[in-house]
Short mmCIF file of C-alpha atoms in Angstrom, two decimals:
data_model
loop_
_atom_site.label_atom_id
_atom_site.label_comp_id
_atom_site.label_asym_id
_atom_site.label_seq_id
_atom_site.Cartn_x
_atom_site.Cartn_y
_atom_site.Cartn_z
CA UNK A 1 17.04 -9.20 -29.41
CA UNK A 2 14.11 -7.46 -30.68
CA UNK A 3 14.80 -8.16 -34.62
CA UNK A 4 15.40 -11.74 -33.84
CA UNK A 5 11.69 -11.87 -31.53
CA UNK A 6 10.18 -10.42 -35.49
CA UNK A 7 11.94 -12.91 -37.51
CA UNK A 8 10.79 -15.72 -34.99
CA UNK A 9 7.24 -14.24 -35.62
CA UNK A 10 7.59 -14.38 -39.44
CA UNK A 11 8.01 -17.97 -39.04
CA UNK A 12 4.94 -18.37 -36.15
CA UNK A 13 1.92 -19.69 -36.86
CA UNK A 14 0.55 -15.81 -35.83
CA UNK A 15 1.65 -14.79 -39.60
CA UNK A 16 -0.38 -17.95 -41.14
CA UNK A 17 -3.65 -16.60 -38.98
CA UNK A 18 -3.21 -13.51 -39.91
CA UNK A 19 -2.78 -13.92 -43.43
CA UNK A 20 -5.72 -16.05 -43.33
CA UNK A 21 -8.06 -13.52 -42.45
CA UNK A 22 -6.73 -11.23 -44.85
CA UNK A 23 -7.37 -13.36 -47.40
CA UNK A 24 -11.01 -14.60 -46.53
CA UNK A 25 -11.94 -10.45 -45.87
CA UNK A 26 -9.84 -9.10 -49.26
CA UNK A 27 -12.93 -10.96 -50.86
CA UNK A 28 -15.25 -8.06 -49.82
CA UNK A 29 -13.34 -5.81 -51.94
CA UNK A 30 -13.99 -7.47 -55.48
CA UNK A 31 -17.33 -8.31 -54.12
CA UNK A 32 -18.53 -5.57 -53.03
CA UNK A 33 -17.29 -2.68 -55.78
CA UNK A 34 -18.47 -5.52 -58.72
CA UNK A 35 -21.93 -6.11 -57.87
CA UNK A 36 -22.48 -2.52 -57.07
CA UNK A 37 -21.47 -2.22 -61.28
CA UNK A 38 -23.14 -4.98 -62.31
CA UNK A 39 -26.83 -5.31 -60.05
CA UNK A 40 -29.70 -3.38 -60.49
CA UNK A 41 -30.34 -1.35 -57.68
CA UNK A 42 -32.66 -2.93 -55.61
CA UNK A 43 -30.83 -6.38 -56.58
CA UNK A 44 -27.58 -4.34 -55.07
CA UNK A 45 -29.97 -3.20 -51.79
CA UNK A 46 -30.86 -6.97 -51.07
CA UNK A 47 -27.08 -7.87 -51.77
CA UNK A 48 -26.26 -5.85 -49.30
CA UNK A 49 -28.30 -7.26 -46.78
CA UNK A 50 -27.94 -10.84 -47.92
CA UNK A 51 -23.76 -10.83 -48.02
CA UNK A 52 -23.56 -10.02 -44.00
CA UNK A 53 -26.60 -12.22 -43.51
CA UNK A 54 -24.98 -15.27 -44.74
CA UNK A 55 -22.25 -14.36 -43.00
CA UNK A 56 -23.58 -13.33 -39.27
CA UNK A 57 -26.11 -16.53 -39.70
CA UNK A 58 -22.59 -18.40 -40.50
CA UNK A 59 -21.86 -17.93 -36.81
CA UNK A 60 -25.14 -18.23 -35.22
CA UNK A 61 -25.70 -21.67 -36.49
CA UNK A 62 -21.70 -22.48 -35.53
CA UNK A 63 -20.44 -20.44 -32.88
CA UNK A 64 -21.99 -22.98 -29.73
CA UNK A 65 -20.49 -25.44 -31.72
CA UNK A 66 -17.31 -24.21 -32.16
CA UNK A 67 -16.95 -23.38 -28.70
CA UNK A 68 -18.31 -26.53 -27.51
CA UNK A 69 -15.26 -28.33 -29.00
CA UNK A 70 -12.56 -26.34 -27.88
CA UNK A 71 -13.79 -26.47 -24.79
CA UNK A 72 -14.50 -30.22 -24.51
CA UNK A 73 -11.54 -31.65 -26.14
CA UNK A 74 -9.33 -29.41 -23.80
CA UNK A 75 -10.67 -30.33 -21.54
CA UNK A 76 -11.50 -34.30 -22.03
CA UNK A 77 -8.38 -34.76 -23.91
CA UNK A 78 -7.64 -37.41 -27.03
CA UNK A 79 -9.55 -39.91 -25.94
CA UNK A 80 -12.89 -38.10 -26.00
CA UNK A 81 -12.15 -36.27 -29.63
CA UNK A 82 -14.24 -38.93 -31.46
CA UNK A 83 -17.02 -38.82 -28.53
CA UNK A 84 -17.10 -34.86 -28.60
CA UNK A 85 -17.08 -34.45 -32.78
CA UNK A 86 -19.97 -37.00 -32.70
CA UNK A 87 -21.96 -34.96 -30.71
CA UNK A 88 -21.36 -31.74 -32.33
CA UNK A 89 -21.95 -33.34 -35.98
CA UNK A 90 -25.10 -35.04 -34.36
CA UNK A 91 -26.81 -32.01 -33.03
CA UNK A 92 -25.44 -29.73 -36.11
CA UNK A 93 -27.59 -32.31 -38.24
CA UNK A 94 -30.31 -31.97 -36.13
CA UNK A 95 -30.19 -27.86 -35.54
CA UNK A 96 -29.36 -26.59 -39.16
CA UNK A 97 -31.70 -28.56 -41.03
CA UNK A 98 -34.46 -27.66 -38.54
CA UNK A 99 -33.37 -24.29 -39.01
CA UNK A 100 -33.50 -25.00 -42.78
CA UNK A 101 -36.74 -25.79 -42.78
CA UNK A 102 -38.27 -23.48 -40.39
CA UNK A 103 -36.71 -20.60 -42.67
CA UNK A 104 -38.09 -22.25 -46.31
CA UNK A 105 -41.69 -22.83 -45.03
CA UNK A 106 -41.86 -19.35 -43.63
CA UNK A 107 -40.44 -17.78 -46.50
CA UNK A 108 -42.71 -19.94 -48.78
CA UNK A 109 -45.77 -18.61 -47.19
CA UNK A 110 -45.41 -15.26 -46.13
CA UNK A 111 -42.73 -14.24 -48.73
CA UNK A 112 -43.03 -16.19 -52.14
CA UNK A 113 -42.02 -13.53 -53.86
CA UNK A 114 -38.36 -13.89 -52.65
CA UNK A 115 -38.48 -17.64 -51.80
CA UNK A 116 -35.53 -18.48 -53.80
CA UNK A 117 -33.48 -16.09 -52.72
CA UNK A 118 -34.34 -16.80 -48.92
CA UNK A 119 -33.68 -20.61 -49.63
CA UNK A 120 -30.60 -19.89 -51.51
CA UNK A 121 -29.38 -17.67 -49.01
CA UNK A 122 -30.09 -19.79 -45.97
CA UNK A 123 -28.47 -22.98 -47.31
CA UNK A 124 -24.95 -21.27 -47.93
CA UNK A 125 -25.06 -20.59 -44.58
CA UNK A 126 -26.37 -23.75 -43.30
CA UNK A 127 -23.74 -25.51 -45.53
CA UNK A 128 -20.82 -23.09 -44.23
CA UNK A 129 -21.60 -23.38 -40.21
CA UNK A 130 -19.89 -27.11 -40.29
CA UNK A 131 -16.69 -25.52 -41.28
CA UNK A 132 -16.61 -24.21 -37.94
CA UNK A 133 -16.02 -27.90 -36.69
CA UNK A 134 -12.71 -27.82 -38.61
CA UNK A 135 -11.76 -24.65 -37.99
CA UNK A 136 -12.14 -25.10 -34.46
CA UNK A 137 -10.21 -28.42 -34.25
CA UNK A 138 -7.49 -27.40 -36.39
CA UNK A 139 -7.01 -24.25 -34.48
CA UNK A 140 -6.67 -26.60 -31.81
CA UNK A 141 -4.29 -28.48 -32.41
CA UNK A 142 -1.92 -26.26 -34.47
CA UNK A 143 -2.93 -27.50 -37.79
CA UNK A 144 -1.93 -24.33 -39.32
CA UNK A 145 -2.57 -25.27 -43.46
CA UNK A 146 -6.11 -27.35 -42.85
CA UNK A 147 -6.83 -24.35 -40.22
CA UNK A 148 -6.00 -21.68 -43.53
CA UNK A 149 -8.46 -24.07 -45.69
CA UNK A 150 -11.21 -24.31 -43.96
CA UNK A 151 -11.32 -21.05 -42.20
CA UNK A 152 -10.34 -18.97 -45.49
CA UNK A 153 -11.56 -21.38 -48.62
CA UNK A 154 -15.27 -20.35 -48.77
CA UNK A 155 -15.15 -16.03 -48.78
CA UNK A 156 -12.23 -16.38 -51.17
CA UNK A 157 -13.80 -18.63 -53.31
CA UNK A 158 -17.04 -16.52 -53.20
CA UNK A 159 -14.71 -13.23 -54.27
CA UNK A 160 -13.17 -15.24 -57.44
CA UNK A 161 -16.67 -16.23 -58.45
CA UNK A 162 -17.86 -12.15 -58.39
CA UNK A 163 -14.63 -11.62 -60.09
CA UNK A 164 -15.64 -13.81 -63.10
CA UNK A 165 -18.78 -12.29 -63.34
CA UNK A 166 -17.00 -9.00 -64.32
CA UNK A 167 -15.26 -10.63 -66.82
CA UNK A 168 -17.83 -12.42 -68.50
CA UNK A 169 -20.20 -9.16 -67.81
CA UNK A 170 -23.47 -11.23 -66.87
CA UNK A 171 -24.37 -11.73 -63.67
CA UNK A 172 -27.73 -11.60 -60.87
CA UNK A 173 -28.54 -11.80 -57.86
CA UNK A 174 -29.88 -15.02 -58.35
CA UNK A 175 -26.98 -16.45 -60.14
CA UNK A 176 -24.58 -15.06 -57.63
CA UNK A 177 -26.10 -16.82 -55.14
CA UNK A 178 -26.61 -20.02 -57.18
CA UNK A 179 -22.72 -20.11 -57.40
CA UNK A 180 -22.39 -19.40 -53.58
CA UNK A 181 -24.59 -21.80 -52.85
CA UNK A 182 -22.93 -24.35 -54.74
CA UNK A 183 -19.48 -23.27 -53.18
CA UNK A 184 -20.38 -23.50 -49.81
CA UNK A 185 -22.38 -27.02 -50.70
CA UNK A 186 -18.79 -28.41 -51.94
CA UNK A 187 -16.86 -27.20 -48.98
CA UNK A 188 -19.57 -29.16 -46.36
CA UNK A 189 -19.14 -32.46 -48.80
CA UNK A 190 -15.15 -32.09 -48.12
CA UNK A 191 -15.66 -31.47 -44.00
CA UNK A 192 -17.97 -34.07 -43.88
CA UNK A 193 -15.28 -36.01 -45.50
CA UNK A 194 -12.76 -34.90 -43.61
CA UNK A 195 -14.43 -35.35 -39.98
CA UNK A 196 -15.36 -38.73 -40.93
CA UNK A 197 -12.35 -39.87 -42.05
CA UNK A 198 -10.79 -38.59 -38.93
CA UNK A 199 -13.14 -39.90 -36.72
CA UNK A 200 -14.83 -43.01 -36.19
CA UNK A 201 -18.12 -41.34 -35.82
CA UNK A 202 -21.62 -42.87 -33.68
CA UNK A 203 -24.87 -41.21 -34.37
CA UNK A 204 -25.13 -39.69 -30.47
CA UNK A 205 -28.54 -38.64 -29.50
CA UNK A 206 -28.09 -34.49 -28.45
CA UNK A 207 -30.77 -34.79 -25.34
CA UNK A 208 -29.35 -37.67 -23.85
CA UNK A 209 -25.13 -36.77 -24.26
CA UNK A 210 -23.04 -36.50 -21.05
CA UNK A 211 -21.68 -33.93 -21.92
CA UNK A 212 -25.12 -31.51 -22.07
CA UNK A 213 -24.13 -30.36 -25.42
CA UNK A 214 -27.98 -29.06 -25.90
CA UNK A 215 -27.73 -26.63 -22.41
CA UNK A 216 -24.25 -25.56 -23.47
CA UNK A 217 -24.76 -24.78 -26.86
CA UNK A 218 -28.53 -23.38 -27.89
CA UNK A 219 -28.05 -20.44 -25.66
CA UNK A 220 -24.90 -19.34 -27.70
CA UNK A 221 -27.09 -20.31 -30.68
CA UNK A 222 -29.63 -18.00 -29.83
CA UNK A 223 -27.08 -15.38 -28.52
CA UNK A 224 -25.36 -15.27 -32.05
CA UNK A 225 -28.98 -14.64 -33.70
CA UNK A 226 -29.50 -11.64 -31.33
CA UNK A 227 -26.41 -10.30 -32.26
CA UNK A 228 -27.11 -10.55 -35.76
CA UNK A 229 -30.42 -8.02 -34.75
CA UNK A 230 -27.80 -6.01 -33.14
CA UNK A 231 -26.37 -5.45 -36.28
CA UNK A 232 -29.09 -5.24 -38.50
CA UNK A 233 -31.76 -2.76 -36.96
CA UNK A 234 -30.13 0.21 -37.33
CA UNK A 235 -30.20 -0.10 -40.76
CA UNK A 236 -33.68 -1.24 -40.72
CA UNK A 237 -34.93 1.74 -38.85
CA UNK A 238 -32.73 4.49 -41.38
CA UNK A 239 -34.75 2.09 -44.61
CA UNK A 240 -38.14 1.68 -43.05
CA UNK A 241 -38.34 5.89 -42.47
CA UNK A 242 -36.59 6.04 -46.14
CA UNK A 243 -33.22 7.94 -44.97
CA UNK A 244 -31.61 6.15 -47.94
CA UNK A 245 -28.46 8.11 -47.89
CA UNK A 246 -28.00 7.74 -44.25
CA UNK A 247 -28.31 4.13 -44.65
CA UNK A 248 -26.24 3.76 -47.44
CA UNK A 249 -23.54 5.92 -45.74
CA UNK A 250 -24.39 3.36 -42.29
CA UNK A 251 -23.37 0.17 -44.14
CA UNK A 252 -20.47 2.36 -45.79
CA UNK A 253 -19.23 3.00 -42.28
CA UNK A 254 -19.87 -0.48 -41.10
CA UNK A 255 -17.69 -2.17 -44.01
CA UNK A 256 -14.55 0.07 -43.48
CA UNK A 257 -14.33 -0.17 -39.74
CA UNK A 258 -15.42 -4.55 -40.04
CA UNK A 259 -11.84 -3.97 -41.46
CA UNK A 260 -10.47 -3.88 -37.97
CA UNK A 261 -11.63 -7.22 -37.66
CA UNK A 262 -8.38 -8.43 -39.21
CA UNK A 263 -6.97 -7.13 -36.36
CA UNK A 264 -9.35 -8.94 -33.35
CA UNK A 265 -9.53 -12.12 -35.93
CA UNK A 266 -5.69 -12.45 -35.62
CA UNK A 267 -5.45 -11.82 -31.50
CA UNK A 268 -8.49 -14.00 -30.88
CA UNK A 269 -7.51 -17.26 -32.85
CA UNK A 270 -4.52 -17.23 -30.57
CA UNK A 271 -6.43 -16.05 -28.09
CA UNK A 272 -8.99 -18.37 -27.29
CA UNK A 273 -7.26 -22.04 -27.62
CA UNK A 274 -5.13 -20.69 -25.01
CA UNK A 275 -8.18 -19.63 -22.89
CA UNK A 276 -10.00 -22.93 -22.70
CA UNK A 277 -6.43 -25.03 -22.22
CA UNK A 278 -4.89 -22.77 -19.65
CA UNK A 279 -7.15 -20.07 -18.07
CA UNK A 280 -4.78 -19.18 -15.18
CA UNK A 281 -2.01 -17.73 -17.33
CA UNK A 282 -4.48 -15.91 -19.22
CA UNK A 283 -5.83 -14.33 -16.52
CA UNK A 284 -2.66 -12.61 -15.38
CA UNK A 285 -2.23 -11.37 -18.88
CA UNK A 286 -5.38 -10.10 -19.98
CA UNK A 287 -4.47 -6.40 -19.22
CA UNK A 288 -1.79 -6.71 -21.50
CA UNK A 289 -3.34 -8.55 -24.26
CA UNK A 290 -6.25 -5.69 -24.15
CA UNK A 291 -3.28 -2.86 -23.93
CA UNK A 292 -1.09 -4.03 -26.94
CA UNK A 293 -4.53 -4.70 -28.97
CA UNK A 294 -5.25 -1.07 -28.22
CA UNK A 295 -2.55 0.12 -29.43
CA UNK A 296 -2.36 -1.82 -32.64
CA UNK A 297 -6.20 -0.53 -33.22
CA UNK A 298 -5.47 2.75 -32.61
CA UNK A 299 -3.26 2.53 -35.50
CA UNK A 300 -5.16 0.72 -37.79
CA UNK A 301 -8.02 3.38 -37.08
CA UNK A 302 -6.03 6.10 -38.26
CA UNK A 303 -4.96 3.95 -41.08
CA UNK A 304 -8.97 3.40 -42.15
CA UNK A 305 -9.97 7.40 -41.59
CA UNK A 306 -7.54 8.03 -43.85
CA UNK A 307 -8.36 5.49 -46.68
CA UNK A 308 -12.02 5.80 -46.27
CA UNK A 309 -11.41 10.14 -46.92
CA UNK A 310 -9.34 9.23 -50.40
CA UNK A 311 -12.35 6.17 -51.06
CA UNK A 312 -15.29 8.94 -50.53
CA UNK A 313 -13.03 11.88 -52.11
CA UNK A 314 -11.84 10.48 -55.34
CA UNK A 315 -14.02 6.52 -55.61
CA UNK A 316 -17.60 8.23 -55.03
CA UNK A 317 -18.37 10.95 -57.28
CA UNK A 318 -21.47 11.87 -55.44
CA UNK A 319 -21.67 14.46 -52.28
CA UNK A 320 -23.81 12.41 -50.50
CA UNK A 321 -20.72 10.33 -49.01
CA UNK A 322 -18.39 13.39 -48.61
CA UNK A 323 -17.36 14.95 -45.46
CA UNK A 324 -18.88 11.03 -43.51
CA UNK A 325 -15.19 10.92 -41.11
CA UNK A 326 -17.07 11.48 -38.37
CA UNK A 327 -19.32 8.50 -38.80
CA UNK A 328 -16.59 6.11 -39.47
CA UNK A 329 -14.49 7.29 -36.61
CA UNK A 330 -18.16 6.60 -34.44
CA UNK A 331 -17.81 2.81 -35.38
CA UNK A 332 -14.30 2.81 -35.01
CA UNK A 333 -13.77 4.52 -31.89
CA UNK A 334 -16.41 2.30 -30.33
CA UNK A 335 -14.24 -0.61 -31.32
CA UNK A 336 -11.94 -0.06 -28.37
CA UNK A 337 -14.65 -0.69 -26.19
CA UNK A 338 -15.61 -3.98 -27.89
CA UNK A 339 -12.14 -5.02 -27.14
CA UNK A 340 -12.70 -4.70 -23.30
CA UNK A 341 -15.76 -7.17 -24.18
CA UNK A 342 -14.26 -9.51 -26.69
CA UNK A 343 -11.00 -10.50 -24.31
CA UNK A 344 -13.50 -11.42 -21.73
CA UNK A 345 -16.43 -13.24 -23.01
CA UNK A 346 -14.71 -16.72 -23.54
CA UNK A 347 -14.61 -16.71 -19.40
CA UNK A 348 -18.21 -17.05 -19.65
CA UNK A 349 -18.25 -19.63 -21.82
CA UNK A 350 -14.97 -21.42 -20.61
CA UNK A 351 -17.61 -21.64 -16.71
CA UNK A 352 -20.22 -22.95 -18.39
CA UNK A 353 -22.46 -19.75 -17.90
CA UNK A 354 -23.74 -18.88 -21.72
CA UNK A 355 -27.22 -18.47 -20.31
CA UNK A 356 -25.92 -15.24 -18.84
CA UNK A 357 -24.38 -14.26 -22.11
CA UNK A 358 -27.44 -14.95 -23.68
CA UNK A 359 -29.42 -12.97 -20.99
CA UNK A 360 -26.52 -10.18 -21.65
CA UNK A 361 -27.14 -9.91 -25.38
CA UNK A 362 -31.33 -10.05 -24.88
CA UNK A 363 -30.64 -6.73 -22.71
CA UNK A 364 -28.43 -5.43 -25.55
CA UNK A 365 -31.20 -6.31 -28.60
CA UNK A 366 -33.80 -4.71 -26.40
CA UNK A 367 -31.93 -1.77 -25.27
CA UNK A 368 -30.54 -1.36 -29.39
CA UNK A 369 -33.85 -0.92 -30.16
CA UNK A 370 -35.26 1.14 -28.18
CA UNK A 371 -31.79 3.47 -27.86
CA UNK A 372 -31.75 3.78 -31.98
CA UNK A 373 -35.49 4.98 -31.94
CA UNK A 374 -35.34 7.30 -29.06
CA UNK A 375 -31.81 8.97 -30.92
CA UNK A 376 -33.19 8.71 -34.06
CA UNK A 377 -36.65 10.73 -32.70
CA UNK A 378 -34.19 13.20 -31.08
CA UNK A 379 -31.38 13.76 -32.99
CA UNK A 380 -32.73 13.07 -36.70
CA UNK A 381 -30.95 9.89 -38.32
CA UNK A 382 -27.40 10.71 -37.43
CA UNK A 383 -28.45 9.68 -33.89
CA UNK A 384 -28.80 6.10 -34.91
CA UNK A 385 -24.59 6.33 -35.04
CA UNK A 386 -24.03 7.46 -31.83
CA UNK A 387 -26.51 5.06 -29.68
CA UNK A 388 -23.63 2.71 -31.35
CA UNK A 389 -21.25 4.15 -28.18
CA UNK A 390 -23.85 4.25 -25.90
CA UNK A 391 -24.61 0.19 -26.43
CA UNK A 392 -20.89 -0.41 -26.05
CA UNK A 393 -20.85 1.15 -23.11
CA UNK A 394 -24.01 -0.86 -22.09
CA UNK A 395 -22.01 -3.85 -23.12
CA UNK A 396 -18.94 -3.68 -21.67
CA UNK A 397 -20.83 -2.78 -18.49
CA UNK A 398 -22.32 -5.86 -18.74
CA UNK A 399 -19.62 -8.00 -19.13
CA UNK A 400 -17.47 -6.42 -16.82
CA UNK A 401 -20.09 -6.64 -14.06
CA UNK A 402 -19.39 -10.72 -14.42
CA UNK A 403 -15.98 -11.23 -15.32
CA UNK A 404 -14.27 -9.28 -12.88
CA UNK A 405 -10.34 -8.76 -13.35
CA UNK A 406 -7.77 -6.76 -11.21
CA UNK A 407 -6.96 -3.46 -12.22
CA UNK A 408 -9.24 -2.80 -15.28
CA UNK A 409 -10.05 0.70 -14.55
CA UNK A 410 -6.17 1.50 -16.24
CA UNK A 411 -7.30 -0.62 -19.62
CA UNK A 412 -11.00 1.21 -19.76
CA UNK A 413 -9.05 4.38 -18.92
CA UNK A 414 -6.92 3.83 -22.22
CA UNK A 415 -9.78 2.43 -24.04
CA UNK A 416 -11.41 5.99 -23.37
CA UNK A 417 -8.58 7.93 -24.48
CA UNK A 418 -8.29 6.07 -27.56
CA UNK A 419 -12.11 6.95 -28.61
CA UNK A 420 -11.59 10.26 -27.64
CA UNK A 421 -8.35 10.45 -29.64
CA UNK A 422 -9.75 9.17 -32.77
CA UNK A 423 -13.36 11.26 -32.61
CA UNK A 424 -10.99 14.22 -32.48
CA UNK A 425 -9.25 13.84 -34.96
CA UNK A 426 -11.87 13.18 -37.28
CA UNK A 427 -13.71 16.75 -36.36
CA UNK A 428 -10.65 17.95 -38.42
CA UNK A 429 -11.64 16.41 -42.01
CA UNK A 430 -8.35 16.87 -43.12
CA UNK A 431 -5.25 14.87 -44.67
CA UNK A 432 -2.95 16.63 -42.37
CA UNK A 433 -4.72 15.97 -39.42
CA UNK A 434 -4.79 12.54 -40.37
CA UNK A 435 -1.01 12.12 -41.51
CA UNK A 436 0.13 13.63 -38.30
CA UNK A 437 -2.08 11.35 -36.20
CA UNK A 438 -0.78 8.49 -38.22
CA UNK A 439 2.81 9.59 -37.51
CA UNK A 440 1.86 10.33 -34.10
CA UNK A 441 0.55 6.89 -33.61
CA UNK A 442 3.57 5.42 -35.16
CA UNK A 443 5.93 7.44 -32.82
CA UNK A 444 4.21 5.53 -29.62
CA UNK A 445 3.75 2.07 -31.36
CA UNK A 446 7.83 2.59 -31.70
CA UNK A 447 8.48 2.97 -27.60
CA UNK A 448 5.53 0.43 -26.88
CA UNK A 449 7.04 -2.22 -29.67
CA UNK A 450 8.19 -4.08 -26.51
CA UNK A 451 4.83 -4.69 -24.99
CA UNK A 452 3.39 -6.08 -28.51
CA UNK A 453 6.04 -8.27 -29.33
CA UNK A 454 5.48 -9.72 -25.66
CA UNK A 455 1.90 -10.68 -25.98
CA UNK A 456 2.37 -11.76 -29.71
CA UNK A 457 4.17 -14.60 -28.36
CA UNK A 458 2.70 -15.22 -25.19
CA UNK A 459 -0.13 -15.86 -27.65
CA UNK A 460 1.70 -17.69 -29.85
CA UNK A 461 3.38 -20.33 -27.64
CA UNK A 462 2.30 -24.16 -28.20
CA UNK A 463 -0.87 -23.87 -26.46
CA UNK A 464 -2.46 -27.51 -28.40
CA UNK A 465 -3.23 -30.60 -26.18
CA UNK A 466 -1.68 -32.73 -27.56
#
């Protein structure tokens, strides 16, 4: 029964999503290793802060939007699709560009000196956010090749292009993000193509739509921009007091535990189509959907400890980066609590209250702040790591104080043990502590098989609209 539930999964559309984001985060690995070869070293330290800004900014100028059409055309149905894209493409038009220009005129008055990199970087990700709109539909309605397009095209695109650039041997930061810039520019010619060829598309004014796209969306607009501070001011504070190494070894971290991602990316593009078309049968599966993704982040925690101690042991030749498990294991242990907050979220959204998640992540930004000076004062620069569990803490607090679900206290009990487990392990900088972790993680993913196989295709049935 059980080999016949995996072959029916090989042929699901949960191996096309996941392969998907494989392929759009693999890029980081030629991109990343080659332009640390190739840049100067301050051109490397602004790539590193410009390669997750195009990315986070990606979402902030998308995410409303992308949730503003699953949740409308679920919810309206067919005959609304062309009524509901209109609006989004409308107010995209009218957001990004604003945003566009707001960013150029500040950056050509207060920072000349990098205006070209500010306008290059801020128009890949103005040009990338309307890839969202296909994403979103296609995930939808079960489009599983136009989904892998437009959801994996642009980062793999962008990780050929650095790849070339070894092989020729000449590259800059400027050219690099000439070529990205062009990328992403072809890839919003083709969705505008391809959402008005679908579509019969009206010009629809934003302020004066039915379906209040503005109070819907610009507080999940601003949300994804405070999330982006989230992320960035930790490694702000470690730069601005010149703890160099620390910061280095932060965005070190950061990168091998984002690899986990592959894991929530998977889960939650199942996930949340079936959310916003039927909430009820969610509902009485969310405990299990947060239990199996646990357990298949436990493993793939283990997994990372133990590639990030052969990356730092035998890839970096310098000390500074050895003996850093315990770091890692900070961001990835704290994962398990963002899984408490990432399965519940969408129910926010899906009741029309962003302005709460917006309020939510304001009290996060503030309290980030604040938490990663008052460690940092106390505990030296390491202390900047662990506010991270403290703020997920803070967060799932937050969330769970307004999506309420029966019987949570077993999945934050598990979530607990599962930080706990991993921290542990990686006091012990050790391959054998490592191995037998992995082993021992494999030994309960084998008696627990059942329970993941179960919400794979729960998550997997037909869950389109049409």
């Amino acid at each position: 029964m059980i080999k016949l539930e995996i072959i029916k999964f090989f042929k699901s559309k949960s191996l096309i999503y996941l392969l998907t984001t494989l392929i759009s985060k693999a890029s980081v690995f030629i991109i990343i290793p080659v332009s640390a070869i190739f840049l100067s070293t301050e051109n490397f330290s602004d790539f590193g802060i410009i390669f997750p800004t195009i990315t986070l900014m990606t979402i902030a100028s998308s995410f409303g939007l992308g949730s503003f059409i699953l949740k409308k055309i679920s919810e309206l149905g067919n005959n609304q699709i062309a009524k509901v894209l209109s609006s989004s493409i409308s107010f995209w038009v009218i957001f990004n560009f604003s945003f566009f220009a707001i960013i150029a005129a500040i950056s050509f008055f207060f920072f000349k000196e990098k205006f070209n990199v500010i306008l290059l970087t801020t128009g890949c990700f103005t040009f990338n956010s309307i890839l969202v709109f296909n994403t979103s539909q296609y995930q939808l309605f079960d489009s599983n090749f136009k989904f892998f397009i437009f959801s994996s095209v642009v980062k793999f695109l962008y990780g050929l292009e650095i790849l070339i650039f070894f092989i020729i041997k000449d590259v800059d930061l400027i050219l690099i993000l000439i070529t990205f810039f062009v990328t992403s520019f072809i890839l919003f010619l083709i969705s505008i193509y391809d959402n008005l060829k679908n579509i019969k598309f009206v010009w629809i004014n934003p302020l004066k739509s039915d379906y209040n796209i503005v109070k819907f969306c610009f507080p999940l607009f601003l949300n994804s921009i405070l999330a982006y501070l989230l992320f960035i001011n930790s490694r702000v504070i470690l730069d601005y007091f010149n703890f160099i190494t620390y910061s280095s070894i932060f965005s070190l971290c950061y990168s091998f535990s984002a690899i986990l991602t592959i894991i929530y990316a998977t889960f939650t593009s199942l996930y949340v189509p079936k959310i916003f078309t039927n909430e009820a049968k969610v509902l009485k599966k969310i405990n299990q959907i947060n239990e199996s993704l646990s357990y298949s982040t436990l493993f793939g925690s283990v997994l990372i400890l133990i590639i990030f101690k052969f990356y730092t042991d035998f890839a970096l030749e310098t000390d500074d980066y050895k003996n850093t498990s315990l770091y890692t294991a900070i961001f990835l242990s704290s994962q398990f609590i963002y899984i408490y907050y990432i399965t519940k979220v969408d129910f926010l959204i899906l009741k029309n209250k962003t302005m709460e998640l917006l309020y939510i992540n304001l009290i996060m930004a503030l309290s980030s702040i604040s938490l990663n000076f008052i460690c940092f004062y106390l505990f030296g620069p390491s202390g900047v790591f662990f506010s991270i569990i403290l703020l997920q803490f803070l967060l799932a607090f937050l969330v769970g104080t307004r999506v309420k679900i029966r019987s949570n206290y077993k999945t934050v009990l598990f979530s607990f043990m599962c930080m706990v487990f991993i921290l542990s392990v990686s006091l012990i900088d050790s391959y054998f502590v490592y191995f037998c972790a992995l082993f021992s993680v494999i030994f309960l993913l084998y008696f627990k098989k059942q329970v993941i196989i179960q919400t794979l295709f729960f998550l997997n049935e037909k869950n389109s609209i049409h």
